Amino acid sequence: MVQQVTPETTIEVIYPESDGQPMADNTEQFAWIVKIKENLEILFASPSDVFIAGDLFWYPVKGNPNIKQAPDTMVVFGRPKGKRGSYLQWNEDNIPPQVVFEILSPGNTLKEMAKKLQFYQRYAVEEYYIYDPDKNDLNGLLRSGDSFEVIEEMNGWISPRLGIRFQLTSDTLEIFSPTGQKFLTTVEIDQLREQESQRAEQESQAKEAALQELEKERDRYQELLVKLKEKGIDTDNL
């Protein structure tokens, strides 16, 4: 009797792209997530190999969809820009996000944040920044070997990977690009764009007015030459 061998059935592993939870707990947290993510997008718009995402599931281990985190913002150097439903690390040359940001809200628990810290430490994040807008409190951790070391002074700190500078004022956090440009909200960016447009329009109008005045002067000069010639004055030798 010949025993038939049935091929093993391969079970497809599902990596959810959403947990059904909102991106942020409140408007303040959401505003900060968008501000950091979008300004980093602007900062790294030119390089094609810097991937930036907000609230995107990151799966570091193939075959285990339970191991995941969705950083408020993450930056991956060495991976192309583009659409992704989630960040499957084994499909990304096994490159983990090097920099992550978390914006705290009143709903964040110590247990939750401790789990995130362990996750980011275990899966090779290089820089981890946590900002609490309600308390205006910024903390940073920098990889040293297999663990994190606390950045003792965050006021004025410059990110080794991003080149951005963090500045704490009495009531808020300000972030500056390597060229000194301040991270702005989309509304502030639009206001600056409008101001620049108005300035350009004013300069254009001023230039047009100057050209018109020059044309008038030329016309007056030509009229003067005509009058001098009518009086018999040789204008060629003036």
mmCIF file of C-alpha atoms in Angstrom:
data_model
loop_
_atom_site.group_PDB
_atom_site.id
_atom_site.type_symbol
_atom_site.label_atom_id
_atom_site.label_comp_id
_atom_site.label_asym_id
_atom_site.label_seq_id
_atom_site.Cartn_x
_atom_site.Cartn_y
_atom_site.Cartn_z
ATOM 1 C CA MET A 1 0.000 0.000 0.000
ATOM 2 C CA VAL A 2 1.399 3.355 -1.043
ATOM 3 C CA GLN A 3 0.905 6.165 1.439
ATOM 4 C CA GLN A 4 -0.053 9.454 -0.145
ATOM 5 C CA VAL A 5 1.735 12.539 1.138
ATOM 6 C CA THR A 6 -0.347 15.688 1.054
ATOM 7 C CA PRO A 7 1.620 18.899 0.666
ATOM 8 C CA GLU A 8 1.700 21.147 3.684
ATOM 9 C CA THR A 9 -0.660 24.074 3.505
ATOM 10 C CA THR A 10 1.102 27.415 3.755
ATOM 11 C CA ILE A 11 -0.740 29.716 6.109
ATOM 12 C CA GLU A 12 -0.635 33.327 5.012
ATOM 13 C CA VAL A 13 0.353 35.689 7.772
ATOM 14 C CA ILE A 14 -1.707 38.858 7.933
ATOM 15 C CA TYR A 15 -0.009 42.077 8.991
ATOM 16 C CA PRO A 16 -2.819 44.534 9.841
ATOM 17 C CA GLU A 17 -2.394 48.067 8.566
ATOM 18 C CA SER A 18 -4.670 49.551 11.215
ATOM 19 C CA ASP A 19 -5.693 48.797 14.773
ATOM 20 C CA GLY A 20 -8.883 50.815 14.533
ATOM 21 C CA GLN A 21 -7.560 53.394 16.975
ATOM 22 C CA PRO A 22 -7.356 57.135 16.199
ATOM 23 C CA MET A 23 -4.013 58.600 15.213
ATOM 24 C CA ALA A 24 -4.104 61.028 18.135
ATOM 25 C CA ASP A 25 -6.033 61.483 21.368
ATOM 26 C CA ASN A 26 -6.523 65.236 20.987
ATOM 27 C CA THR A 27 -5.964 68.158 18.650
ATOM 28 C CA GLU A 28 -2.717 69.251 20.330
ATOM 29 C CA GLN A 29 -1.106 65.845 19.920
ATOM 30 C CA PHE A 30 -2.296 65.577 16.318
ATOM 31 C CA ALA A 31 -0.974 69.055 15.474
ATOM 32 C CA TRP A 32 2.487 68.157 16.768
ATOM 33 C CA ILE A 33 2.571 64.845 14.914
ATOM 34 C CA VAL A 34 1.664 66.573 11.657
ATOM 35 C CA LYS A 35 4.073 69.453 12.269
ATOM 36 C CA ILE A 36 7.092 67.208 12.859
ATOM 37 C CA LYS A 37 6.259 64.739 10.116
ATOM 38 C CA GLU A 38 5.499 67.339 7.440
ATOM 39 C CA ASN A 39 8.515 69.529 8.228
ATOM 40 C CA LEU A 40 10.778 66.488 8.047
ATOM 41 C CA GLU A 41 9.198 65.679 4.674
ATOM 42 C CA ILE A 42 10.087 69.187 3.519
ATOM 43 C CA LEU A 43 13.607 68.931 4.944
ATOM 44 C CA PHE A 44 14.297 65.631 3.174
ATOM 45 C CA ALA A 45 12.291 66.291 0.023
ATOM 46 C CA SER A 46 15.306 66.037 -2.288
ATOM 47 C CA PRO A 47 16.946 62.747 -1.229
ATOM 48 C CA SER A 48 15.106 59.809 -2.782
ATOM 49 C CA ASP A 49 16.251 57.366 -0.111
ATOM 50 C CA VAL A 50 14.733 58.885 3.027
ATOM 51 C CA PHE A 51 11.357 57.446 3.963
ATOM 52 C CA ILE A 52 9.236 59.341 6.493
ATOM 53 C CA ALA A 53 5.889 58.237 7.887
ATOM 54 C CA GLY A 54 3.430 59.054 10.622
ATOM 55 C CA ASP A 55 1.374 56.526 12.578
ATOM 56 C CA LEU A 56 2.460 53.664 10.308
ATOM 57 C CA PHE A 57 2.730 50.120 11.654
ATOM 58 C CA TRP A 58 6.304 48.866 11.717
ATOM 59 C CA TYR A 59 6.724 45.082 11.747
ATOM 60 C CA PRO A 60 10.350 44.121 12.447
ATOM 61 C CA VAL A 61 9.924 40.321 12.549
ATOM 62 C CA LYS A 62 8.622 38.307 9.620
ATOM 63 C CA GLY A 63 5.980 35.810 10.595
ATOM 64 C CA ASN A 64 5.003 37.519 13.843
ATOM 65 C CA PRO A 65 2.345 40.214 13.344
ATOM 66 C CA ASN A 66 2.023 40.679 17.105
ATOM 67 C CA ILE A 67 5.411 42.389 17.254
ATOM 68 C CA LYS A 68 4.705 45.885 16.011
ATOM 69 C CA GLN A 69 4.660 49.575 16.845
ATOM 70 C CA ALA A 70 3.289 52.634 15.091
ATOM 71 C CA PRO A 71 5.588 55.563 15.957
ATOM 72 C CA ASP A 72 3.952 58.966 15.757
ATOM 73 C CA THR A 73 6.717 59.816 13.294
ATOM 74 C CA MET A 74 9.538 57.664 12.005
ATOM 75 C CA VAL A 75 12.453 58.335 9.675
ATOM 76 C CA VAL A 76 14.251 55.633 7.704
ATOM 77 C CA PHE A 77 17.478 56.437 5.893
ATOM 78 C CA GLY A 78 18.351 54.109 3.041
ATOM 79 C CA ARG A 79 14.799 53.341 1.907
ATOM 80 C CA PRO A 80 12.964 54.922 -1.019
ATOM 81 C CA LYS A 81 10.022 57.221 -0.681
ATOM 82 C CA GLY A 82 6.679 55.792 -1.674
ATOM 83 C CA LYS A 83 3.340 54.469 -0.510
ATOM 84 C CA ARG A 84 3.205 51.723 2.099
ATOM 85 C CA GLY A 85 0.361 50.179 4.017
ATOM 86 C CA SER A 86 2.823 49.227 6.732
ATOM 87 C CA TYR A 87 6.585 49.030 7.148
ATOM 88 C CA LEU A 88 7.562 45.365 6.747
ATOM 89 C CA GLN A 89 11.229 45.478 7.688
ATOM 90 C CA TRP A 90 12.219 42.257 5.879
ATOM 91 C CA ASN A 91 10.974 43.825 2.625
ATOM 92 C CA GLU A 92 13.035 46.963 3.292
ATOM 93 C CA ASP A 93 16.549 45.463 3.199
ATOM 94 C CA ASN A 94 15.992 44.777 6.909
ATOM 95 C CA ILE A 95 16.624 48.453 7.674
ATOM 96 C CA PRO A 96 14.827 49.648 10.820
ATOM 97 C CA PRO A 97 13.726 53.238 11.360
ATOM 98 C CA GLN A 98 16.712 55.121 12.745
ATOM 99 C CA VAL A 99 14.739 57.976 14.321
ATOM 100 C CA VAL A 100 11.318 57.903 15.982
ATOM 101 C CA PHE A 101 9.182 60.544 17.678
ATOM 102 C CA GLU A 102 6.391 60.043 20.176
ATOM 103 C CA ILE A 103 4.044 62.875 21.192
ATOM 104 C CA LEU A 104 2.481 62.226 24.574
ATOM 105 C CA SER A 105 -1.143 62.755 25.496
ATOM 106 C CA PRO A 106 -2.968 62.363 28.811
ATOM 107 C CA GLY A 107 -4.059 58.923 27.611
ATOM 108 C CA ASN A 108 -0.528 57.518 27.458
ATOM 109 C CA THR A 109 0.273 55.207 30.385
ATOM 110 C CA LEU A 110 3.656 54.444 31.925
ATOM 111 C CA LYS A 111 3.216 50.799 30.959
ATOM 112 C CA GLU A 112 2.544 51.731 27.344
ATOM 113 C CA MET A 113 5.559 54.023 27.130
ATOM 114 C CA ALA A 114 7.786 51.437 28.824
ATOM 115 C CA LYS A 115 6.772 48.866 26.197
ATOM 116 C CA LYS A 116 7.573 51.335 23.421
ATOM 117 C CA LEU A 117 10.957 52.068 24.942
ATOM 118 C CA GLN A 118 11.773 48.354 25.119
ATOM 119 C CA PHE A 119 10.591 47.865 21.534
ATOM 120 C CA TYR A 120 12.634 50.713 20.100
ATOM 121 C CA GLN A 121 15.666 49.650 22.084
ATOM 122 C CA ARG A 122 15.387 46.030 20.987
ATOM 123 C CA TYR A 123 14.819 46.764 17.329
ATOM 124 C CA ALA A 124 17.762 49.096 16.772
ATOM 125 C CA VAL A 125 16.290 52.610 16.765
ATOM 126 C CA GLU A 126 19.190 55.068 17.001
ATOM 127 C CA GLU A 127 17.368 58.174 18.249
ATOM 128 C CA TYR A 128 14.143 58.288 20.225
ATOM 129 C CA TYR A 129 12.460 61.583 21.099
ATOM 130 C CA ILE A 130 9.444 61.985 23.387
ATOM 131 C CA TYR A 131 7.643 65.307 23.717
ATOM 132 C CA ASP A 132 4.827 66.124 26.135
ATOM 133 C CA PRO A 133 3.157 69.335 24.854
ATOM 134 C CA ASP A 134 0.997 69.688 27.969
ATOM 135 C CA LYS A 135 4.053 69.816 30.234
ATOM 136 C CA ASN A 136 6.389 71.239 27.572
ATOM 137 C CA ASP A 137 8.777 68.428 28.429
ATOM 138 C CA LEU A 138 11.196 66.970 25.885
ATOM 139 C CA ASN A 139 13.237 63.819 26.422
ATOM 140 C CA GLY A 140 15.661 62.088 24.120
ATOM 141 C CA LEU A 141 17.491 58.793 24.050
ATOM 142 C CA LEU A 142 20.506 57.916 21.934
ATOM 143 C CA ARG A 143 21.665 54.423 21.086
ATOM 144 C CA SER A 144 24.850 53.222 22.718
ATOM 145 C CA GLY A 145 25.633 49.631 21.842
ATOM 146 C CA ASP A 146 22.550 47.513 22.469
ATOM 147 C CA SER A 147 20.776 50.011 24.704
ATOM 148 C CA PHE A 148 19.762 53.640 25.024
ATOM 149 C CA GLU A 149 21.467 56.407 26.934
ATOM 150 C CA VAL A 150 19.480 59.410 28.099
ATOM 151 C CA ILE A 151 20.433 62.714 26.474
ATOM 152 C CA GLU A 152 21.074 64.823 29.554
ATOM 153 C CA GLU A 153 20.512 68.246 27.976
ATOM 154 C CA MET A 154 17.873 68.459 25.275
ATOM 155 C CA ASN A 155 17.717 72.253 25.093
ATOM 156 C CA GLY A 156 19.900 73.066 22.105
ATOM 157 C CA TRP A 157 20.437 69.396 21.217
ATOM 158 C CA ILE A 158 21.173 68.653 17.547
ATOM 159 C CA SER A 159 20.041 65.305 16.181
ATOM 160 C CA PRO A 160 23.029 63.379 14.774
ATOM 161 C CA ARG A 161 20.904 61.809 12.051
ATOM 162 C CA LEU A 162 18.518 64.625 11.160
ATOM 163 C CA GLY A 163 20.673 67.660 11.868
ATOM 164 C CA ILE A 164 17.700 69.446 13.420
ATOM 165 C CA ARG A 165 18.031 71.482 16.634
ATOM 166 C CA PHE A 166 15.595 71.394 19.534
ATOM 167 C CA GLN A 167 14.993 74.586 21.504
ATOM 168 C CA LEU A 168 12.739 74.726 24.557
ATOM 169 C CA THR A 169 11.202 78.100 25.363
ATOM 170 C CA SER A 170 9.186 78.904 28.463
ATOM 171 C CA ASP A 171 5.976 77.558 26.930
ATOM 172 C CA THR A 172 6.728 75.425 23.880
ATOM 173 C CA LEU A 173 9.208 73.444 21.809
ATOM 174 C CA GLU A 174 10.819 74.981 18.750
ATOM 175 C CA ILE A 175 12.632 72.895 16.147
ATOM 176 C CA PHE A 176 15.053 74.290 13.593
ATOM 177 C CA SER A 177 16.429 72.807 10.382
ATOM 178 C CA PRO A 178 20.195 72.633 9.770
ATOM 179 C CA THR A 179 19.917 75.959 7.908
ATOM 180 C CA GLY A 180 18.173 77.606 10.850
ATOM 181 C CA GLN A 181 14.649 77.547 9.425
ATOM 182 C CA LYS A 182 12.016 77.041 12.098
ATOM 183 C CA PHE A 183 9.567 74.155 11.833
ATOM 184 C CA LEU A 184 6.178 75.721 11.104
ATOM 185 C CA THR A 185 2.587 74.591 11.004
ATOM 186 C CA THR A 186 0.888 74.308 7.633
ATOM 187 C CA VAL A 187 -1.041 77.506 8.399
ATOM 188 C CA GLU A 188 2.194 79.375 9.187
ATOM 189 C CA ILE A 189 3.788 78.029 6.007
ATOM 190 C CA ASP A 190 0.795 79.244 3.995
ATOM 191 C CA GLN A 191 0.974 82.660 5.665
ATOM 192 C CA LEU A 192 4.663 82.949 4.770
ATOM 193 C CA ARG A 193 3.888 81.911 1.217
ATOM 194 C CA GLU A 194 1.209 84.614 1.037
ATOM 195 C CA GLN A 195 3.593 87.209 2.479
ATOM 196 C CA GLU A 196 6.247 86.217 -0.047
ATOM 197 C CA SER A 197 3.678 86.434 -2.834
ATOM 198 C CA GLN A 198 2.637 89.921 -1.681
ATOM 199 C CA ARG A 199 6.266 91.016 -1.411
ATOM 200 C CA ALA A 200 6.997 89.741 -4.912
ATOM 201 C CA GLU A 201 3.902 91.545 -6.203
ATOM 202 C CA GLN A 202 4.971 94.781 -4.511
ATOM 203 C CA GLU A 203 8.466 94.470 -5.990
ATOM 204 C CA SER A 204 6.958 93.834 -9.411
ATOM 205 C CA GLN A 205 4.711 96.872 -9.087
ATOM 206 C CA ALA A 206 7.636 99.013 -7.931
ATOM 207 C CA LYS A 207 9.725 97.861 -10.884
ATOM 208 C CA GLU A 208 6.864 98.567 -13.285
ATOM 209 C CA ALA A 209 6.403 102.029 -11.789
ATOM 210 C CA ALA A 210 10.133 102.731 -12.156
ATOM 211 C CA LEU A 211 10.048 101.631 -15.803
ATOM 212 C CA GLN A 212 7.039 103.850 -16.468
ATOM 213 C CA GLU A 213 8.794 106.803 -14.855
ATOM 214 C CA LEU A 214 11.882 106.113 -16.963
ATOM 215 C CA GLU A 215 9.716 106.027 -20.076
ATOM 216 C CA LYS A 216 8.179 109.381 -19.127
ATOM 217 C CA GLU A 217 11.635 110.875 -18.622
ATOM 218 C CA ARG A 218 12.687 109.615 -22.037
ATOM 219 C CA ASP A 219 9.580 111.135 -23.610
ATOM 220 C CA ARG A 220 10.224 114.472 -21.886
ATOM 221 C CA TYR A 221 13.814 114.393 -23.119
ATOM 222 C CA GLN A 222 12.687 113.741 -26.696
ATOM 223 C CA GLU A 223 10.154 116.597 -26.447
ATOM 224 C CA LEU A 224 12.915 118.878 -25.206
ATOM 225 C CA LEU A 225 15.149 117.962 -28.130
ATOM 226 C CA VAL A 226 12.325 118.704 -30.565
ATOM 227 C CA LYS A 227 11.731 122.145 -29.028
ATOM 228 C CA LEU A 228 15.457 122.964 -29.117
ATOM 229 C CA LYS A 229 15.656 122.005 -32.789
ATOM 230 C CA GLU A 230 12.606 124.173 -33.525
ATOM 231 C CA LYS A 231 14.550 127.098 -32.037
ATOM 232 C CA GLY A 232 17.461 126.328 -34.302
ATOM 233 C CA ILE A 233 19.718 124.861 -31.646
ATOM 234 C CA ASP A 234 22.047 122.113 -32.832
ATOM 235 C CA THR A 235 21.226 119.283 -30.445
ATOM 236 C CA ASP A 236 23.871 116.969 -31.923
ATOM 237 C CA ASN A 237 26.610 118.974 -30.218
ATOM 238 C CA LEU A 238 24.937 119.225 -26.811
#
